[in-house]
Coordinates of C-alpha atoms in Angstrom, one line a residue:
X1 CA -19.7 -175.8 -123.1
X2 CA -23.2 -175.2 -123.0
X3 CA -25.5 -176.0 -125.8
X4 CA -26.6 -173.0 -126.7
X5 CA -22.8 -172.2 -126.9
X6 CA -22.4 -174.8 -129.3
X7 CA -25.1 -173.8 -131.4
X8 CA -23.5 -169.9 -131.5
X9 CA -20.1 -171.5 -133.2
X10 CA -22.3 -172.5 -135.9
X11 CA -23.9 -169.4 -136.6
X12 CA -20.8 -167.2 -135.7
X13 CA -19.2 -166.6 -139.2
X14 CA -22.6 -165.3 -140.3
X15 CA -22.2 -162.3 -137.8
X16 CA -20.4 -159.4 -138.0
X17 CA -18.6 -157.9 -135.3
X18 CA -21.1 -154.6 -135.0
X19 CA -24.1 -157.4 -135.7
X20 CA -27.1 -156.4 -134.0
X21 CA -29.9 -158.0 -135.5
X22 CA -29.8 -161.5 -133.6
X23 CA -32.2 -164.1 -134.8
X24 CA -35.7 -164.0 -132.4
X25 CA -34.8 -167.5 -131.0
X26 CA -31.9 -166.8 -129.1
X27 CA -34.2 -165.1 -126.4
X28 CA -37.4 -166.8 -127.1
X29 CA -36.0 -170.4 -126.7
X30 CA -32.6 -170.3 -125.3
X31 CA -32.5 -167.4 -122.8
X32 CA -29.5 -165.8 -124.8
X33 CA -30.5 -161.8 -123.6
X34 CA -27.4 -160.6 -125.6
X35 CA -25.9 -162.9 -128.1
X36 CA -23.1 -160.0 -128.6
X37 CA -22.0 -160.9 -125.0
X38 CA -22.1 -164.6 -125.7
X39 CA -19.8 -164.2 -128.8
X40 CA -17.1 -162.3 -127.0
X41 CA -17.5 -164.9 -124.4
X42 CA -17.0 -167.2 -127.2
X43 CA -13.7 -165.2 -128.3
X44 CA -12.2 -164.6 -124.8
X45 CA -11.9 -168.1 -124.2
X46 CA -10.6 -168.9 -127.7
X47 CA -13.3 -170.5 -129.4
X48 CA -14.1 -167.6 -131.9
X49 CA -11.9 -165.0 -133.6
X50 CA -12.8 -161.8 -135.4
X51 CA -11.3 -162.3 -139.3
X52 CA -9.1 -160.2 -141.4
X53 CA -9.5 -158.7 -144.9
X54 CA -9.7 -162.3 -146.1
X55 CA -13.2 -163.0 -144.5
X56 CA -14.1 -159.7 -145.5
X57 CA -13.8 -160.1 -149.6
X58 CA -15.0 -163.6 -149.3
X59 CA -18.5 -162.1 -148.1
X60 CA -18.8 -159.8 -150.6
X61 CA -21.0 -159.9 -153.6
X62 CA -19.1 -160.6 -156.8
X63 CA -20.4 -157.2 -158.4
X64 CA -18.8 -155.1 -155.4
X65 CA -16.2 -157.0 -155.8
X66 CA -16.2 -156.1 -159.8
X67 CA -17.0 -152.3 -159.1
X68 CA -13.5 -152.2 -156.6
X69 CA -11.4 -153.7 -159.3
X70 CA -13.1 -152.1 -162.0
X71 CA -11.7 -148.7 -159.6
X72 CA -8.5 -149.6 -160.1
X73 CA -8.4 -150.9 -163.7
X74 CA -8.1 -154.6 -163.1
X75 CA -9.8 -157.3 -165.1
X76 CA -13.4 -158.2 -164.1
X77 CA -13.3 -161.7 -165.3
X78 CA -13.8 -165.3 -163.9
X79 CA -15.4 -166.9 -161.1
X80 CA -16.2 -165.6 -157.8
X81 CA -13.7 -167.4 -156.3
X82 CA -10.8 -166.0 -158.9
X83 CA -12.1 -162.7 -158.5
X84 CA -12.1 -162.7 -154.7
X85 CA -8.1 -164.1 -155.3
X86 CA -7.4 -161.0 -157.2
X87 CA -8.5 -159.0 -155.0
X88 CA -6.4 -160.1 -152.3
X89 CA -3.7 -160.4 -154.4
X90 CA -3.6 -157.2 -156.3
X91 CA -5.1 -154.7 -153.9
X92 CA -3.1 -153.2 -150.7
X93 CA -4.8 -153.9 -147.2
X94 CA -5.6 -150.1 -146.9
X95 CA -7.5 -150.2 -150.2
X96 CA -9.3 -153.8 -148.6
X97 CA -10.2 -152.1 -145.7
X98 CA -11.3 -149.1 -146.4
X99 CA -13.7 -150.3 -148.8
X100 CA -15.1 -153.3 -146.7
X101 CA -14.7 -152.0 -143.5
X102 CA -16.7 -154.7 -141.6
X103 CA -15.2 -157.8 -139.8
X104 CA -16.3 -161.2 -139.7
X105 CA -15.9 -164.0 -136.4
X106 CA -14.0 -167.1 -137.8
X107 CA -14.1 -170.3 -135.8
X108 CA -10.5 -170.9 -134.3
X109 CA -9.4 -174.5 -134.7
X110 CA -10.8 -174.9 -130.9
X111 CA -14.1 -174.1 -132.0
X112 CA -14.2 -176.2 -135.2
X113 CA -13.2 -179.1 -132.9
X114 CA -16.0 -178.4 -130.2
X115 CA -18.7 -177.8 -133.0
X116 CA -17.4 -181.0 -134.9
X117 CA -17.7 -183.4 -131.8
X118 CA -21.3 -182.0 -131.1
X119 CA -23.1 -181.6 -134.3
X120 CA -25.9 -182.9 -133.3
X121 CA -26.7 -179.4 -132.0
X122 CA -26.8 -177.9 -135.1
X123 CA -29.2 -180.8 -136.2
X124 CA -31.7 -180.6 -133.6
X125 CA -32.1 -176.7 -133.5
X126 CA -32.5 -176.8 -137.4
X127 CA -34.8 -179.4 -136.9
X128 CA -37.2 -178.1 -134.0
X129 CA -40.0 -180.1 -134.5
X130 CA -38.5 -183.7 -133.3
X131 CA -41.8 -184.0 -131.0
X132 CA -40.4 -181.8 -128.1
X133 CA -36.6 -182.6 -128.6
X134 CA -34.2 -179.5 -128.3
X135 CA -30.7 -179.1 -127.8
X136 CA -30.9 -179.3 -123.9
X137 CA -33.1 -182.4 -123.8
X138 CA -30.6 -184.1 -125.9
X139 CA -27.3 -183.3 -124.9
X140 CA -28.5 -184.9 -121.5
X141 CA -29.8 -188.0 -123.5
X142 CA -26.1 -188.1 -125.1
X143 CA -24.7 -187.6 -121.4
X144 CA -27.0 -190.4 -119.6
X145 CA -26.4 -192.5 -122.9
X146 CA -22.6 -191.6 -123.8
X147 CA -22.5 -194.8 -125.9
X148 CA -24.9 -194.2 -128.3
X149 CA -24.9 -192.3 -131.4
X150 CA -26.9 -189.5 -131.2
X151 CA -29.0 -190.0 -134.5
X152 CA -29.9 -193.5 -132.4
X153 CA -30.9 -191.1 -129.4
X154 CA -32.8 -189.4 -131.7
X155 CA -34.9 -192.3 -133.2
X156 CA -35.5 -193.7 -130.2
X157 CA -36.8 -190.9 -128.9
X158 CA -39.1 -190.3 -131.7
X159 CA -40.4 -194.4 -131.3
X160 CA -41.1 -193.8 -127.4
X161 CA -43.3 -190.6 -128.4
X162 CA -44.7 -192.1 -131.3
X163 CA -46.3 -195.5 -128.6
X164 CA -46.9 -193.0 -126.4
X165 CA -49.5 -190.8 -128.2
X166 CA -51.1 -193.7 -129.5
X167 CA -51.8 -195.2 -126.0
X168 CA -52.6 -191.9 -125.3
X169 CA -55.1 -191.8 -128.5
X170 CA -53.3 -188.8 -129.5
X171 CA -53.5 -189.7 -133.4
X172 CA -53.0 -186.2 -134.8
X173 CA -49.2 -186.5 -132.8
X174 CA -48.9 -189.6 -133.3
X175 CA -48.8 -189.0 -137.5
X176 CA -46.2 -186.6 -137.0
X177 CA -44.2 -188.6 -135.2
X178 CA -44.4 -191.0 -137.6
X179 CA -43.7 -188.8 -140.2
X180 CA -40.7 -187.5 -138.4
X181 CA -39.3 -191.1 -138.4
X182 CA -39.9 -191.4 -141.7
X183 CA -37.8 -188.0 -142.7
X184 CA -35.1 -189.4 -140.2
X185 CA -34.9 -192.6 -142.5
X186 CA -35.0 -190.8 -145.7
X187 CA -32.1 -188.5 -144.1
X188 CA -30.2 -191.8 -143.8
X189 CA -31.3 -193.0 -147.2
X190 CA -33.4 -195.6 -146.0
X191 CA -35.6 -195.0 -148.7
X192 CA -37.7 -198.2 -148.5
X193 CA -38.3 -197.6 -144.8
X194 CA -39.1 -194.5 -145.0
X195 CA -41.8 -195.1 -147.7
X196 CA -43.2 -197.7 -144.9
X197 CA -43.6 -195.0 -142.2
X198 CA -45.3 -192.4 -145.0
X199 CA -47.8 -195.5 -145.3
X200 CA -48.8 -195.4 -142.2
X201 CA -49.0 -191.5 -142.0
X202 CA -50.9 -191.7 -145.1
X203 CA -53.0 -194.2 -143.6
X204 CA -53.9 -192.1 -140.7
X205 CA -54.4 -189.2 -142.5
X206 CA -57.7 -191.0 -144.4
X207 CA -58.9 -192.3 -141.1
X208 CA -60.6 -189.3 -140.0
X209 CA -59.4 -189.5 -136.5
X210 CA -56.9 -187.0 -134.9
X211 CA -56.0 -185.9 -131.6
X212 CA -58.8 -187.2 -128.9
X213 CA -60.2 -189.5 -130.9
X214 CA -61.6 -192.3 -128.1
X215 CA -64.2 -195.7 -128.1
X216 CA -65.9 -192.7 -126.2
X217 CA -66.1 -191.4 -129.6
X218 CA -66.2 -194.0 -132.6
X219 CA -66.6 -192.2 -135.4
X220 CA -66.0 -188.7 -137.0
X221 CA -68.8 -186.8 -137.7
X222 CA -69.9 -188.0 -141.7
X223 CA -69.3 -183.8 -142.7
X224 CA -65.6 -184.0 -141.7
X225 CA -65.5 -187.5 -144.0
X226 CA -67.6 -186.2 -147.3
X227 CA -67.3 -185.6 -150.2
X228 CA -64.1 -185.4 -151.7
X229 CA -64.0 -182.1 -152.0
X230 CA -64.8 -181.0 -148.5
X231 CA -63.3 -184.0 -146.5
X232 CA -60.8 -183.6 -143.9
X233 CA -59.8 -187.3 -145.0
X234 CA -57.2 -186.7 -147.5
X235 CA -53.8 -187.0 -148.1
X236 CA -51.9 -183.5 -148.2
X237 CA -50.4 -182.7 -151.3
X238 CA -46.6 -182.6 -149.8
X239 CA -47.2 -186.3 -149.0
X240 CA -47.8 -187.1 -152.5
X241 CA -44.7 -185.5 -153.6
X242 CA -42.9 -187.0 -150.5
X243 CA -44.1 -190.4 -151.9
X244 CA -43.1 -189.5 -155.4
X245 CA -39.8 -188.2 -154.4
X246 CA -38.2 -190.8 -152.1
X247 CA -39.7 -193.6 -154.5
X248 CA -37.4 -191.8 -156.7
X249 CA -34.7 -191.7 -154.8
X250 CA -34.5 -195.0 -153.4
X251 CA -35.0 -196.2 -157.0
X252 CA -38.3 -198.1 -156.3
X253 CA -40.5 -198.7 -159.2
X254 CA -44.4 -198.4 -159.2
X255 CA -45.0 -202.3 -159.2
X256 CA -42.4 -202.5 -155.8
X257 CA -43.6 -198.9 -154.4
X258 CA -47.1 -200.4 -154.7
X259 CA -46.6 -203.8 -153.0
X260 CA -44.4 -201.9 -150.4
X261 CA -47.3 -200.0 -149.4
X262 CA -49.7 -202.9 -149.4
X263 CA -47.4 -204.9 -147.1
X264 CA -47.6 -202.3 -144.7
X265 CA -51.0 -201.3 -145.3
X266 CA -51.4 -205.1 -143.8
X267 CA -50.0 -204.9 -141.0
X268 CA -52.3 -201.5 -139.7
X269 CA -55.0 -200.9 -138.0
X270 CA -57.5 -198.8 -136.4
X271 CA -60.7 -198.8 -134.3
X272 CA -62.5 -197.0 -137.4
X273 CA -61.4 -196.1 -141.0
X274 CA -63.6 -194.9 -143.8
X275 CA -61.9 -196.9 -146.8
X276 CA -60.7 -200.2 -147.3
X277 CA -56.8 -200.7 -147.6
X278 CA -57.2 -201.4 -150.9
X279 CA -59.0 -197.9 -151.3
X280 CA -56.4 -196.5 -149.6
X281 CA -53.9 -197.4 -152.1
X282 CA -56.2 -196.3 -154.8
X283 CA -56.3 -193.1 -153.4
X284 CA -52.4 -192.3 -153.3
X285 CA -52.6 -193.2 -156.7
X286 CA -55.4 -191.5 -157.6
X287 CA -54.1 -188.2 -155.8
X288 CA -51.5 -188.7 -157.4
X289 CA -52.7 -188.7 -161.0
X290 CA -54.7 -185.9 -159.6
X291 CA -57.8 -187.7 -160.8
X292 CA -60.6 -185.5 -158.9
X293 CA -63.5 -187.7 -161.0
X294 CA -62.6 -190.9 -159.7
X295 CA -61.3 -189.7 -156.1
X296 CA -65.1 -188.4 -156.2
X297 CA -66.8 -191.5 -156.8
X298 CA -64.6 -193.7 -154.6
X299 CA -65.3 -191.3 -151.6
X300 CA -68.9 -191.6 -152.3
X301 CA -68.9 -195.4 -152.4
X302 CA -67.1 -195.3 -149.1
X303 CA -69.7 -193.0 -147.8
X304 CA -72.6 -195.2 -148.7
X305 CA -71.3 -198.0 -147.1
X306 CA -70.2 -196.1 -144.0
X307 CA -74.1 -195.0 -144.0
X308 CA -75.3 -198.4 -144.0
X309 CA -72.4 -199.6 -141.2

């Protein structure tokens, strides 16, 4: 099967068999002109079925549900799933159907099978922004490589674009790619290493230098630096939380989260940065307490020095 194929049998029991409004991406990255041709395709060859009544109560809301029974005198009470049972025990077919009309595709077992052997198309389409990964690039990485899992595809993939933008002194992609990795650990619950790839990205996003940034080109311009509360240098909010929330996770306290970050802090290093590591470590803490006065002064202490340097 083709990917694309693979990713309709996970979207199939959303659609209805008169469906019409497809998603924008099935034209705009995969080609698919009419994603109601590739589902019968789908059912022809066995992969996909259209449902029965069953399908249809289970996609109702529980008050449409509650108005049919309430119709026919029936008790309104419990969870969804008991009301959606009494439905389909207590109501004829006819009565079913001509209230929810509509039918659902099903996977068949052969389509459950195909989309459980390949769920790593699902993964990739969901998450789109693996540094030029898609579902084409790595089904032929899991064809060339047949051996390795496909998250391992995935990470290596992610290191080889992450060495290549730095040689490439594409810093700006090079943070993302790192930050990618990092998500990929925390995926994994890898909490630790995952807090040592946000160090970095946190790292490089006080450094001041992004995409294009060359020897050519030392040093960012001082007005993209300073002050606090107009440099480009900071760390983005979601970072913090990010920081916050996989420390959390991975049960690390602030004494190990802190000596975590040093460690790696020691082992970076660029052609320019505007604050010490130790600065930067103040500064995660400091966004974190969201304490603008003394994120102020340290910025201008690390502007006066970068004045006199």
């Amino acid at each position: 099967m083709y990917p694309h194929e693979l990713l309709m049998l996970s979207y199939a029991p959303t659609f209805t068999t008169d469906h019409t409004d497809f998603q924008q991406f099935w034209w705009s990255q995969y080609g698919v002109q009419d994603p109601r041709e590739l589902l019968t395709s789908l059912t022809e060859r066995g992969f996909v079925e259209v449902g029965g009544p069953e399908q249809a109560v289970a996609r109702q809301t529980a008050a449409s549900l509650k108005d049919l029974l309430r119709a026919h005198g029936l008790r309104l009470s419990g969870t969804k799933a008991e009301i959606v049972e009494r439905v389909l025990s207590l109501l004829p077919h006819d009565t079913i159907n001509e209230a929810f009309p509509q039918r659902w595709y099903v996977l068949t077992q052969a389509g459950e099978e195909a989309l459980a052997a390949n769920d790593h198309i699902d993964y990739i389409h969901r998450h789109s922004k693996l540094d030029s990964l898609d579902i084409y690039s790595l089904s032929a990485l899991r064809t060339e490589q047949p051996q390795r899992a496909w998250r391992d595809l995935v990470w290596g993939h992610l290191n080889e674009m992450s060495l290549r933008h730095a040689q490439e002194h594409q810093y700006g992609l090079y943070r993302n790619a790192r930050l990618n990795m990092a998500r990929f650990c925390a995926e994994e619950r890898r909490h630790r290493d995952a807090l040592g790839l946000l160090t970095e990205v946190i790292y490089y996003d006080l450094s001041g230098m992004d995409n294009g940034f060359s020897p050519q080109r030392p040093t960012p311009a001082t007005e993209y630096l300073f002050p606090y509360e107009r440099s480009l240098a900071t760390i983005p909010p979601g970072i913090t939380d990010l920081t916050l929330k996989w420390a959390a996770a991975g049960e690390v306290d602030d004494e190990e989260l802190r000596q975590l970050m040093a460690t790696r802090l020691d082992r970076l290093s660029t052609r320019f940065h505007p604050f010490t590591k130790d600065e930067v470590l103040q500064i995660v803490y400091l966004e974190r307490a969201k304490d603008t006065a003394a994120l102020t002064a340290l910025y201008d202490q690390a502007e006066l020095r970068f004045r006199r340097a």
